[in-house]
Coordinates of C-alpha atoms in Angstrom, one line a residue:
Chain J
M20 CA -0.7 -27.0 -30.5
I21 CA 2.4 -27.8 -28.4
N22 CA 4.5 -27.6 -31.6
W23 CA 3.1 -24.2 -32.5
W24 CA 3.8 -23.1 -28.9
N25 CA 7.4 -24.4 -29.0
S26 CA 8.1 -22.8 -32.3
L27 CA 6.8 -19.4 -31.2
Y28 CA 8.6 -19.7 -27.9
S29 CA 12.0 -20.4 -29.5
R30 CA 11.8 -17.6 -32.0
S31 CA 13.4 -14.5 -30.3
D32 CA 13.9 -12.9 -26.9
N33 CA 11.2 -10.3 -27.7
A34 CA 8.6 -12.9 -28.6
K35 CA 9.5 -15.1 -25.6
A36 CA 9.3 -12.2 -23.2
Y37 CA 6.0 -11.0 -24.5
V38 CA 4.5 -14.6 -24.3
L39 CA 5.5 -14.6 -20.7
L40 CA 4.2 -11.1 -20.1
S41 CA 0.9 -11.4 -22.0
P42 CA -1.3 -12.7 -19.1
A43 CA -0.3 -9.8 -16.8
L44 CA -0.5 -7.2 -19.7
I45 CA -3.9 -8.5 -20.8
L46 CA -5.1 -8.2 -17.3
V47 CA -3.8 -4.6 -17.0
I48 CA -5.4 -3.7 -20.3
L49 CA -8.8 -5.3 -19.7
G50 CA -8.9 -4.7 -16.0
M51 CA -7.5 -1.2 -15.8
A52 CA -7.0 0.6 -19.2
V53 CA -10.4 -0.3 -20.7
P54 CA -12.3 0.6 -17.4
L55 CA -10.4 3.8 -17.2
L56 CA -11.4 4.7 -20.7
A57 CA -15.0 3.9 -19.7
V58 CA -14.7 6.3 -16.7
F59 CA -13.3 8.9 -19.1
S60 CA -16.2 8.6 -21.5
V61 CA -18.8 8.6 -18.6
S62 CA -17.3 11.9 -17.5
F63 CA -18.7 13.5 -20.7
T64 CA -22.3 12.4 -20.1
T65 CA -25.2 13.7 -18.0
Q66 CA -27.1 12.0 -15.2
A67 CA -30.8 12.4 -15.9
S68 CA -32.7 11.1 -12.9
F69 CA -32.2 7.3 -13.2
E70 CA -30.8 7.1 -16.7
I71 CA -27.5 8.4 -18.0
D72 CA -27.9 10.7 -21.0
Y73 CA -25.0 9.9 -23.4
T74 CA -24.9 13.1 -25.4
P75 CA -21.3 14.2 -25.2
T76 CA -20.8 17.4 -23.1
F77 CA -18.1 19.2 -21.1
D78 CA -20.7 20.2 -18.5
R79 CA -19.4 18.0 -15.7
Y80 CA -15.9 19.6 -16.0
I81 CA -17.5 23.0 -16.0
E82 CA -19.6 22.0 -13.0
F83 CA -16.4 20.9 -11.2
M84 CA -14.4 24.1 -12.0
D85 CA -17.2 26.6 -11.6
T86 CA -16.3 28.0 -8.1
S87 CA -19.3 30.4 -8.1
S88 CA -21.7 27.4 -7.7
R89 CA -21.9 25.4 -4.5
T90 CA -20.9 22.1 -6.0
G91 CA -18.0 23.6 -7.9
N92 CA -16.9 25.4 -4.8
V93 CA -16.9 22.3 -2.7
L94 CA -15.2 20.1 -5.3
T95 CA -12.4 22.5 -6.0
T96 CA -11.8 23.1 -2.3
L97 CA -11.7 19.3 -1.7
L98 CA -9.3 18.8 -4.6
G99 CA -7.0 21.5 -3.3
R100 CA -7.2 20.0 0.2
S101 CA -6.5 16.5 -1.0
I102 CA -3.4 17.7 -2.7
S103 CA -2.1 19.8 0.2
I104 CA -2.9 17.1 2.8
S105 CA -1.0 14.6 0.7
F106 CA 2.0 16.9 0.4
L107 CA 2.0 17.5 4.1
V108 CA 1.8 13.8 4.7
A109 CA 4.7 13.1 2.3
F110 CA 6.8 15.8 3.8
F111 CA 6.0 14.8 7.4
T112 CA 6.7 11.2 6.7
L113 CA 9.9 12.0 5.0
I114 CA 11.4 14.1 7.8
T115 CA 10.3 11.6 10.5
T116 CA 11.5 8.5 8.7
Y117 CA 14.8 9.8 7.2
P118 CA 16.7 9.6 10.5
V119 CA 15.4 6.1 11.1
A120 CA 16.5 4.9 7.6
Y121 CA 19.8 6.7 8.2
Y122 CA 20.3 5.0 11.5
V123 CA 19.6 1.5 10.1
A124 CA 21.7 2.1 7.0
F125 CA 24.8 3.4 8.8
Y126 CA 24.8 2.5 12.5
V127 CA 23.1 -0.9 12.6
K128 CA 25.7 -3.6 12.2
K129 CA 24.1 -6.8 13.4
N130 CA 20.7 -8.1 12.6
K131 CA 19.8 -5.7 9.9
M132 CA 17.2 -8.1 8.7
L133 CA 15.4 -7.8 12.0
W134 CA 15.3 -4.0 11.8
L135 CA 14.0 -4.2 8.3
V136 CA 11.2 -6.6 9.4
L137 CA 10.3 -4.3 12.3
M138 CA 10.2 -1.3 9.9
T139 CA 7.8 -3.0 7.5
L140 CA 5.7 -5.2 9.8
P141 CA 3.0 -2.6 10.7
F142 CA 2.4 -2.0 7.0
W143 CA 1.1 -5.5 6.6
T144 CA -1.5 -5.2 9.4
S145 CA -4.9 -4.1 8.2
Y146 CA -5.0 -0.5 7.1
L147 CA -8.5 -0.2 8.4
L148 CA -7.5 -1.3 11.8
R149 CA -4.5 1.0 11.9
V150 CA -6.7 4.0 11.1
F151 CA -9.2 2.8 13.6
A152 CA -6.5 2.6 16.3
W153 CA -5.8 6.3 15.7
K154 CA -9.5 7.0 16.2
L155 CA -9.2 5.4 19.6
I156 CA -6.2 7.5 20.5
L157 CA -7.2 10.9 19.1
G158 CA -10.9 10.7 19.9
H159 CA -12.7 13.1 22.4
K160 CA -12.7 10.4 25.0
G161 CA -9.6 8.8 23.4
V162 CA -6.3 7.8 25.0
I163 CA -4.6 11.2 24.7
N164 CA -7.5 13.3 25.9
A165 CA -8.5 10.9 28.7
S166 CA -4.9 10.7 30.0
L167 CA -4.3 14.4 29.9
M168 CA -7.6 15.1 31.7
T169 CA -6.8 12.5 34.4
V170 CA -3.4 14.0 35.0
G171 CA -5.1 17.4 35.1
F172 CA -3.3 19.2 32.3
I173 CA -6.6 20.1 30.6
D174 CA -10.2 20.4 31.6
E175 CA -11.8 20.0 28.2
P176 CA -10.9 17.5 25.5
L177 CA -8.5 19.0 22.9
G178 CA -10.8 19.7 19.9
F179 CA -8.1 19.9 17.2
L180 CA -7.0 16.3 17.8
M181 CA -10.0 14.6 16.3
Y182 CA -12.0 15.3 13.1
S183 CA -9.4 17.6 11.7
Q184 CA -6.7 17.8 9.0
T185 CA -4.1 17.3 11.8
A186 CA -5.7 13.9 12.6
V187 CA -5.7 13.0 8.9
V188 CA -2.0 13.9 8.4
I189 CA -0.8 12.1 11.6
T190 CA -2.8 8.9 10.7
L191 CA -1.7 8.8 7.1
A192 CA 2.0 9.5 8.1
H193 CA 1.7 6.5 10.3
A194 CA 0.0 4.3 7.7
W195 CA 2.5 5.0 4.9
A196 CA 5.7 5.0 6.9
A197 CA 7.0 1.8 5.4
F198 CA 6.7 3.3 1.9
A199 CA 9.2 6.0 2.9
L200 CA 11.4 3.9 5.1
L201 CA 12.3 1.4 2.3
P202 CA 13.2 3.6 -0.6
L203 CA 15.2 5.9 1.8
Y204 CA 17.0 2.9 3.3
V205 CA 17.8 1.4 -0.1
S206 CA 19.3 4.7 -1.4
L207 CA 21.3 5.4 1.8
E208 CA 22.6 1.8 2.0
K209 CA 24.0 2.2 -1.5
I210 CA 26.2 5.2 -0.5
D211 CA 29.9 4.3 -0.6
Y212 CA 31.2 4.7 2.9
S213 CA 34.6 5.9 1.7
L214 CA 32.9 9.1 0.3
I215 CA 31.9 10.0 3.8
E216 CA 35.4 9.3 5.1
A217 CA 36.9 11.4 2.3
S218 CA 34.6 14.3 3.2
H219 CA 35.8 14.1 6.8
D220 CA 39.4 13.9 5.8
L221 CA 39.0 16.9 3.7
G222 CA 37.8 18.8 6.7
C223 CA 34.0 18.8 6.5
T224 CA 32.0 18.9 9.7
K225 CA 29.4 16.3 10.4
F226 CA 26.7 18.6 9.2
E227 CA 28.5 19.6 6.0
T228 CA 29.2 16.0 5.2
F229 CA 25.5 15.2 5.6
W230 CA 24.4 18.2 3.6
R231 CA 26.9 18.0 0.7
V232 CA 27.5 14.3 0.4
V233 CA 24.9 12.1 2.0
W234 CA 21.7 14.1 1.3
P235 CA 22.4 14.6 -2.4
L236 CA 23.2 11.0 -2.9
S237 CA 20.0 9.9 -1.1
L238 CA 17.9 12.2 -3.3
P239 CA 16.6 9.4 -5.6
G240 CA 15.2 7.7 -2.5
V241 CA 13.8 10.9 -1.2
I242 CA 11.9 11.6 -4.4
G243 CA 10.8 8.0 -4.6
A244 CA 9.5 8.2 -1.0
V245 CA 7.7 11.5 -1.6
L246 CA 6.0 10.3 -4.8
I247 CA 5.0 6.8 -3.6
I248 CA 3.3 8.5 -0.6
F249 CA 1.8 11.5 -2.4
I250 CA 0.2 9.6 -5.2
P251 CA -1.9 7.1 -3.3
T252 CA -2.8 9.4 -0.4
V253 CA -4.4 11.9 -2.7
G254 CA -7.1 9.3 -3.3
D255 CA -7.3 8.1 0.3
Y256 CA -10.9 7.4 1.5
V257 CA -10.7 5.5 4.8
T258 CA -8.7 8.0 6.9
P259 CA -10.6 11.2 6.1
A260 CA -13.9 9.2 6.5
L261 CA -12.9 7.9 10.0
V262 CA -10.8 10.7 11.6
G263 CA -11.3 13.6 9.2
G264 CA -14.7 14.9 10.1
T265 CA -16.0 17.8 8.0
E266 CA -12.8 19.8 8.1
G267 CA -10.7 16.8 6.9
R268 CA -13.0 15.6 4.1
M269 CA -11.1 14.9 0.9
L270 CA -12.1 14.5 -2.7
S271 CA -12.4 10.7 -2.6
N272 CA -15.2 11.0 0.0
M273 CA -17.1 13.1 -2.5
I274 CA -16.4 10.7 -5.3
Q275 CA -17.7 7.9 -3.2
T276 CA -20.9 9.8 -2.5
Y277 CA -21.4 10.4 -6.3
F278 CA -21.0 6.7 -7.0
G279 CA -23.2 5.8 -4.0
R280 CA -26.0 7.8 -2.3
A281 CA -25.9 10.8 -4.7
N282 CA -26.0 8.5 -7.7
N283 CA -24.3 10.9 -10.1
F284 CA -21.8 8.7 -12.0
P285 CA -20.9 11.4 -14.6
L286 CA -19.9 14.0 -12.0
G287 CA -18.1 11.3 -10.0
A288 CA -16.2 10.1 -13.1
A289 CA -15.2 13.7 -14.0
S290 CA -13.9 14.2 -10.4
A291 CA -11.9 11.0 -10.7
V292 CA -10.4 12.1 -14.1
I293 CA -9.5 15.5 -12.6
M294 CA -7.9 13.8 -9.6
L295 CA -5.9 11.5 -11.9
I296 CA -4.7 14.5 -14.1
S297 CA -3.7 16.5 -11.0
V298 CA -1.7 13.6 -9.7
A299 CA 0.0 13.1 -13.0
L300 CA 0.8 16.9 -13.3
V301 CA 2.3 17.0 -9.8
T302 CA 4.4 13.9 -10.4
I303 CA 5.8 15.3 -13.6
A304 CA 6.5 18.6 -11.9
V305 CA 8.3 16.9 -9.0
N306 CA 10.4 14.9 -11.5
V307 CA 11.3 18.0 -13.6
V308 CA 12.3 20.1 -10.5
T309 CA 14.5 17.3 -9.2
K310 CA 16.2 16.8 -12.5
R311 CA 17.0 20.5 -12.5
L312 CA 18.3 20.4 -9.0
T313 CA 20.4 17.3 -9.4
Q314 CA 22.0 18.7 -12.6
R315 CA 23.2 21.7 -10.6
L316 CA 24.8 19.5 -8.0
Chain K
M16 CA 33.8 10.3 12.7
K17 CA 33.2 6.9 14.0
L18 CA 29.9 5.4 13.2
N19 CA 29.8 3.3 16.3
E20 CA 27.4 5.3 18.4
N21 CA 25.0 8.1 18.2
R22 CA 22.9 8.4 21.3
T23 CA 20.5 11.1 20.1
L24 CA 19.7 9.3 16.9
Y25 CA 19.3 6.0 18.7
I26 CA 16.8 7.6 21.1
Y27 CA 14.9 9.2 18.2
V28 CA 14.7 5.8 16.5
L29 CA 13.3 4.2 19.6
I30 CA 10.6 6.9 19.9
Y31 CA 9.8 6.5 16.2
F32 CA 9.3 2.8 16.7
G33 CA 7.0 3.6 19.6
F34 CA 5.0 5.9 17.2
L35 CA 4.9 3.0 14.7
Y36 CA 3.9 0.3 17.1
I37 CA 2.1 1.7 20.2
P38 CA -1.1 2.8 18.3
V39 CA -1.7 -0.7 17.0
M40 CA -1.2 -2.1 20.5
F41 CA -4.3 -0.3 21.7
L42 CA -6.6 -2.6 19.8
P43 CA -5.6 -5.7 21.7
I44 CA -5.5 -3.8 25.0
F45 CA -9.0 -2.5 24.7
S46 CA -10.3 -5.8 23.4
F47 CA -9.7 -7.3 26.8
N48 CA -11.4 -4.3 28.6
Q49 CA -14.7 -4.8 30.3
G50 CA -17.7 -2.8 29.0
I51 CA -18.2 -0.9 25.8
H52 CA -16.3 2.3 26.4
M53 CA -13.0 2.5 24.6
A54 CA -11.3 4.8 27.1
F55 CA -8.8 4.9 29.9
P56 CA -8.9 4.0 32.8
L57 CA -9.5 0.3 31.9
Q58 CA -12.5 -1.2 33.6
G59 CA -11.1 -4.6 34.2
F60 CA -10.1 -7.8 32.4
S61 CA -12.7 -9.7 30.5
T62 CA -12.9 -12.0 27.5
E63 CA -16.6 -11.1 26.8
H64 CA -15.8 -9.4 23.5
Y65 CA -14.1 -12.5 22.2
E66 CA -17.1 -14.6 23.1
D67 CA -19.2 -12.0 21.4
M68 CA -17.0 -12.3 18.3
W69 CA -17.3 -16.1 18.4
N70 CA -21.1 -15.8 18.3
S71 CA -21.4 -13.6 15.3
P72 CA -22.4 -15.8 12.3
K73 CA -22.2 -12.9 9.9
L74 CA -18.6 -12.4 10.8
F75 CA -17.8 -15.9 9.8
D76 CA -19.6 -15.5 6.5
A77 CA -17.5 -12.5 5.8
L78 CA -14.4 -14.4 7.0
W79 CA -15.0 -17.2 4.5
N80 CA -15.6 -14.7 1.7
S81 CA -12.3 -13.0 2.5
I82 CA -10.4 -16.2 2.6
Y83 CA -11.9 -17.3 -0.7
V84 CA -11.2 -14.0 -2.4
G85 CA -7.7 -13.9 -0.9
V86 CA -6.7 -17.4 -2.0
V87 CA -8.1 -17.1 -5.5
S88 CA -6.7 -13.6 -6.1
S89 CA -3.3 -14.3 -4.6
L90 CA -2.9 -17.6 -6.5
M91 CA -3.7 -15.8 -9.8
A92 CA -1.5 -12.8 -9.0
T93 CA 1.4 -15.0 -8.0
M94 CA 1.1 -16.9 -11.3
L95 CA 0.9 -13.8 -13.4
A96 CA 3.7 -12.2 -11.4
F97 CA 5.9 -15.3 -11.8
F98 CA 5.6 -15.2 -15.6
A99 CA 6.2 -11.5 -15.7
A100 CA 9.2 -11.8 -13.3
K101 CA 10.6 -14.5 -15.6
A102 CA 10.4 -12.2 -18.6
F103 CA 12.0 -9.3 -16.8
T104 CA 14.8 -11.4 -15.2
K105 CA 15.7 -13.6 -18.2
Y106 CA 15.3 -11.4 -21.3
K107 CA 16.3 -8.0 -22.5
F108 CA 13.5 -6.9 -24.8
R109 CA 12.0 -3.8 -26.5
G110 CA 9.4 -2.0 -24.4
Q111 CA 10.8 -3.5 -21.1
A112 CA 10.5 -0.4 -19.0
L113 CA 7.0 0.4 -20.4
S114 CA 5.7 -3.1 -19.7
Y115 CA 7.2 -2.9 -16.2
G116 CA 5.5 0.4 -15.6
A117 CA 2.2 -0.9 -17.0
I118 CA 2.1 -3.8 -14.6
L119 CA 3.0 -1.6 -11.6
T120 CA 0.4 1.1 -12.5
P121 CA -2.7 -0.5 -10.7
F122 CA -0.7 -0.2 -7.5
L123 CA 0.6 3.3 -8.2
I124 CA -2.6 5.1 -9.1
P125 CA -4.9 6.2 -6.3
E126 CA -6.9 3.1 -5.3
I127 CA -10.3 4.8 -5.5
I128 CA -9.8 5.4 -9.2
L129 CA -9.2 1.7 -9.8
A130 CA -12.3 0.9 -7.8
I131 CA -14.6 3.2 -9.6
A132 CA -13.2 2.2 -13.0
L133 CA -14.0 -1.4 -12.3
L134 CA -17.4 -0.4 -10.9
V135 CA -18.3 1.6 -14.0
I136 CA -17.3 -1.1 -16.5
W137 CA -19.0 -3.8 -14.4
V138 CA -22.3 -1.9 -14.2
S139 CA -22.3 -0.8 -17.8
V140 CA -21.7 -4.3 -19.1
G141 CA -24.6 -5.3 -16.8
L142 CA -22.9 -7.9 -14.7
P143 CA -23.9 -8.4 -11.1
L144 CA -21.5 -7.0 -8.4
G145 CA -20.0 -9.4 -5.9
L146 CA -16.9 -11.4 -5.2
T147 CA -15.9 -11.8 -8.9
P148 CA -15.1 -8.1 -9.6
I149 CA -13.5 -7.9 -6.2
I150 CA -11.2 -10.8 -7.2
I151 CA -10.3 -9.1 -10.5
G152 CA -9.5 -5.9 -8.6
H153 CA -7.4 -7.7 -6.1
V154 CA -5.4 -9.6 -8.8
L155 CA -4.6 -6.2 -10.4
F156 CA -3.6 -4.8 -7.0
C157 CA -1.6 -7.8 -5.8
T158 CA 0.3 -8.6 -9.0
P159 CA 2.8 -5.7 -8.7
F160 CA 3.7 -6.7 -5.1
C161 CA 4.2 -10.3 -6.0
M162 CA 6.2 -9.4 -9.1
I163 CA 8.6 -7.2 -7.1
I164 CA 9.1 -9.9 -4.5
L165 CA 9.7 -12.6 -7.2
I166 CA 12.1 -10.4 -9.3
A167 CA 14.2 -9.8 -6.3
R168 CA 14.2 -13.6 -5.7
M169 CA 14.8 -14.6 -9.3
E170 CA 17.6 -12.1 -10.2
G171 CA 20.3 -14.5 -9.2
F172 CA 18.6 -17.5 -10.8
D173 CA 21.0 -19.7 -12.8
N174 CA 19.6 -20.1 -16.3
N175 CA 22.1 -22.8 -17.1
L176 CA 20.0 -25.2 -14.9
E177 CA 17.1 -24.7 -17.3
E178 CA 19.2 -25.0 -20.3
A179 CA 20.8 -28.2 -19.0
S180 CA 17.3 -29.7 -18.5
R181 CA 16.3 -28.7 -22.0
D182 CA 19.5 -30.2 -23.5
L183 CA 18.8 -33.4 -21.6
G184 CA 15.5 -33.6 -23.5
E185 CA 12.8 -32.1 -21.2
G186 CA 10.2 -29.8 -22.7
V187 CA 9.4 -26.3 -21.5
F188 CA 6.7 -27.4 -19.0
M189 CA 8.6 -30.3 -17.5
T190 CA 11.7 -28.2 -17.1
F191 CA 9.6 -25.7 -15.2
W192 CA 8.0 -28.4 -13.1
R193 CA 11.1 -30.4 -12.2
V194 CA 13.8 -27.7 -12.2
S195 CA 12.7 -24.1 -11.8
F196 CA 9.6 -24.7 -9.6
P197 CA 11.3 -26.6 -6.8
I198 CA 14.1 -24.0 -6.6
L199 CA 11.7 -21.0 -6.6
L200 CA 9.1 -22.6 -4.4
P201 CA 10.0 -20.7 -1.2
G202 CA 9.8 -17.4 -3.0
L203 CA 6.6 -18.3 -4.7
I204 CA 5.0 -19.2 -1.4
A205 CA 6.3 -15.9 0.1
A206 CA 4.7 -14.0 -2.8
F207 CA 1.5 -15.9 -2.4
L208 CA 1.3 -15.3 1.4
L209 CA 2.0 -11.6 1.1
G210 CA -0.5 -11.3 -1.8
F211 CA -3.1 -13.1 0.4
I212 CA -2.5 -10.6 3.2
I213 CA -2.9 -7.6 0.9
S214 CA -6.2 -9.0 -0.5
F215 CA -7.4 -10.1 3.0
D216 CA -7.0 -6.5 4.3
E217 CA -8.1 -4.6 1.2
F218 CA -11.1 -2.4 1.9
L219 CA -11.8 0.2 -0.8
L220 CA -12.1 -2.1 -3.9
A221 CA -14.3 -4.4 -1.9
M222 CA -16.5 -1.5 -0.7
F223 CA -17.3 -0.3 -4.2
L224 CA -17.7 -3.8 -5.8
Q225 CA -19.2 -5.8 -2.9
G226 CA -22.9 -6.1 -4.0
S227 CA -24.3 -8.1 -1.2
D228 CA -21.3 -10.3 -0.4
Q229 CA -19.3 -8.8 2.5
T230 CA -15.6 -9.4 3.0
L231 CA -14.1 -9.1 6.5
P232 CA -13.0 -5.4 6.2
I233 CA -16.4 -4.5 4.9
Y234 CA -18.0 -6.3 7.8
M235 CA -15.8 -4.4 10.3
W236 CA -16.5 -1.1 8.6
G237 CA -20.3 -1.8 8.9
Q238 CA -19.9 -2.5 12.6
L239 CA -17.9 0.6 13.5
R240 CA -21.1 2.7 13.4
F241 CA -22.6 0.9 16.4
A242 CA -21.0 1.7 19.7
R243 CA -22.3 -1.6 21.1
R244 CA -20.9 -3.7 18.3
L245 CA -17.5 -2.0 18.4
P246 CA -15.7 -4.0 21.1
H247 CA -16.1 -7.3 19.2
V248 CA -14.5 -5.6 16.2
L249 CA -11.5 -4.8 18.4
A250 CA -11.3 -8.5 19.5
L251 CA -11.5 -9.4 15.8
G252 CA -8.9 -6.8 15.0
A253 CA -6.5 -8.1 17.7
V254 CA -6.8 -11.7 16.2
I255 CA -6.2 -10.4 12.7
I256 CA -3.2 -8.4 13.8
V257 CA -1.6 -11.4 15.5
A258 CA -2.5 -13.7 12.6
T259 CA -1.2 -11.4 9.8
S260 CA 2.0 -10.7 11.7
L261 CA 2.7 -14.4 12.0
V262 CA 2.0 -15.0 8.3
V263 CA 4.2 -12.1 7.2
M264 CA 7.1 -13.3 9.4
L265 CA 6.7 -16.7 7.8
A266 CA 6.7 -15.1 4.4
Y267 CA 9.8 -13.0 5.2
W268 CA 11.6 -16.1 6.4
L269 CA 10.7 -18.1 3.3
R270 CA 11.9 -15.3 1.1
N271 CA 15.4 -15.8 2.4
V272 CA 15.5 -19.6 2.5
G273 CA 18.3 -20.8 0.3
Q274 CA 19.5 -17.2 -0.4
P275 CA 23.1 -16.4 0.1
Q276 CA 23.7 -14.1 3.1
E277 CA 24.8 -11.1 1.2
K278 CA 21.7 -11.2 -1.0
Q279 CA 19.3 -11.2 1.9
D280 CA 19.2 -7.5 2.4
L281 CA 18.5 -6.8 -1.3
T282 CA 15.4 -8.9 -1.2
F283 CA 13.9 -6.2 0.9
K284 CA 13.0 -3.8 -1.9
I285 CA 9.4 -4.0 -0.7

């Protein structure tokens, strides 16, 4: 046994690498690829009261897309909202974290480690608790409304703060900050400082230097940040459920209902497949557009 | 332009850190508040919610479940991640980028899709839901993190050390045990601790796959609905925040043990 192992192991780099990778790859295949195929096949079936009718059909997808029916209308609206909220979150997180990453990359000289720890520490504390903290802050009797009313700025609680898309966007931008800060910091840190000096020597103003030198060079980090926030937030469940209300519901809340109370696995599976395809399409589109843009620069 | 000072930017950064940290601080603040209303002005200092927390047997059941799931999943994830990181840092091979992407995918796709995929396969095979499928989900979810941490740590690993050991007559396993393992131990512990934290805090996979076994986040989620039970969740939340911060700082410190100064920043890729 050991001999066989040793002989296989010493054969070639390819074989050696795949022997080492096999446990992780087998887990990904059995734990993710096969289950995803199962979801895909369930999306072509029909829920008949308690049993699933396995006759292949496209009906679930038609049900999802048919905007004239109530179900289809709700589902397409939620899909559109999930995507637009996630884009807003990615954009909002990007513009708020970019200056911070910029500052740490270019101005912080001592204790960079400490700054990096501080940037990422909130990410490691429970996601559920962070969302819940925002519920305490934005709620009708929450920190913001209560303080504004005590001071006397407002007489009624601000309705738009809680159970709205605004609440979802703020909460998610807070929850995913670390995922923007790190790629941005890494790409800014890599920029050769002499390029910036050269730009100044050649007469560029601060803004021109930023716009024509720093920003283009940080684009890989920007795209990384946008995608790494956009993709997972499309499927976020906790935030819309806790602070979204009816107005801020997203597609995952509906998927959860189909796999829970509503007990309609096929329609839930079809919704999940559509979500995954939309995410893939947006990712590809973002990549293509940025390639075009960077080629022109 | 001198990059010594930029007041406006500095003030903005301070405000942003406020945005990052102040919301989380409200949990500990309210957890010491008297009464059940989570609003200002504070009613007065009290530790009643902590006593309440201490006297919730269901909470401790959920805590043990979470610790069990966290330890098992993170151990497995660290092991898988270590082998994978070894392959990526030591060899150039065909399909390298593809394999790397495949292992990262469970973390990159929306989590709810991973959750329902495991649910569908588990139910259709006819197995009972519970901690086992949660562990599988968590291993899938933690392995990418552990792998990124370990790759950063192992990139500078001197392969000559292993070759020397092999030349001196040790086998593959003893070489690992007596040479590579001790050198990489701090990084492995860091990966294990961070994997544990991820699993410990994970909610969505656990919600779909729980069966009747609750983990701590599921327990908290269940309690949020009752105004009366809410304060003790805040107390629990405050304890969790302090505990995870300490563990994460320990992990960060371990990640840099024995690393040369100039490499320390690079280990921060995630």
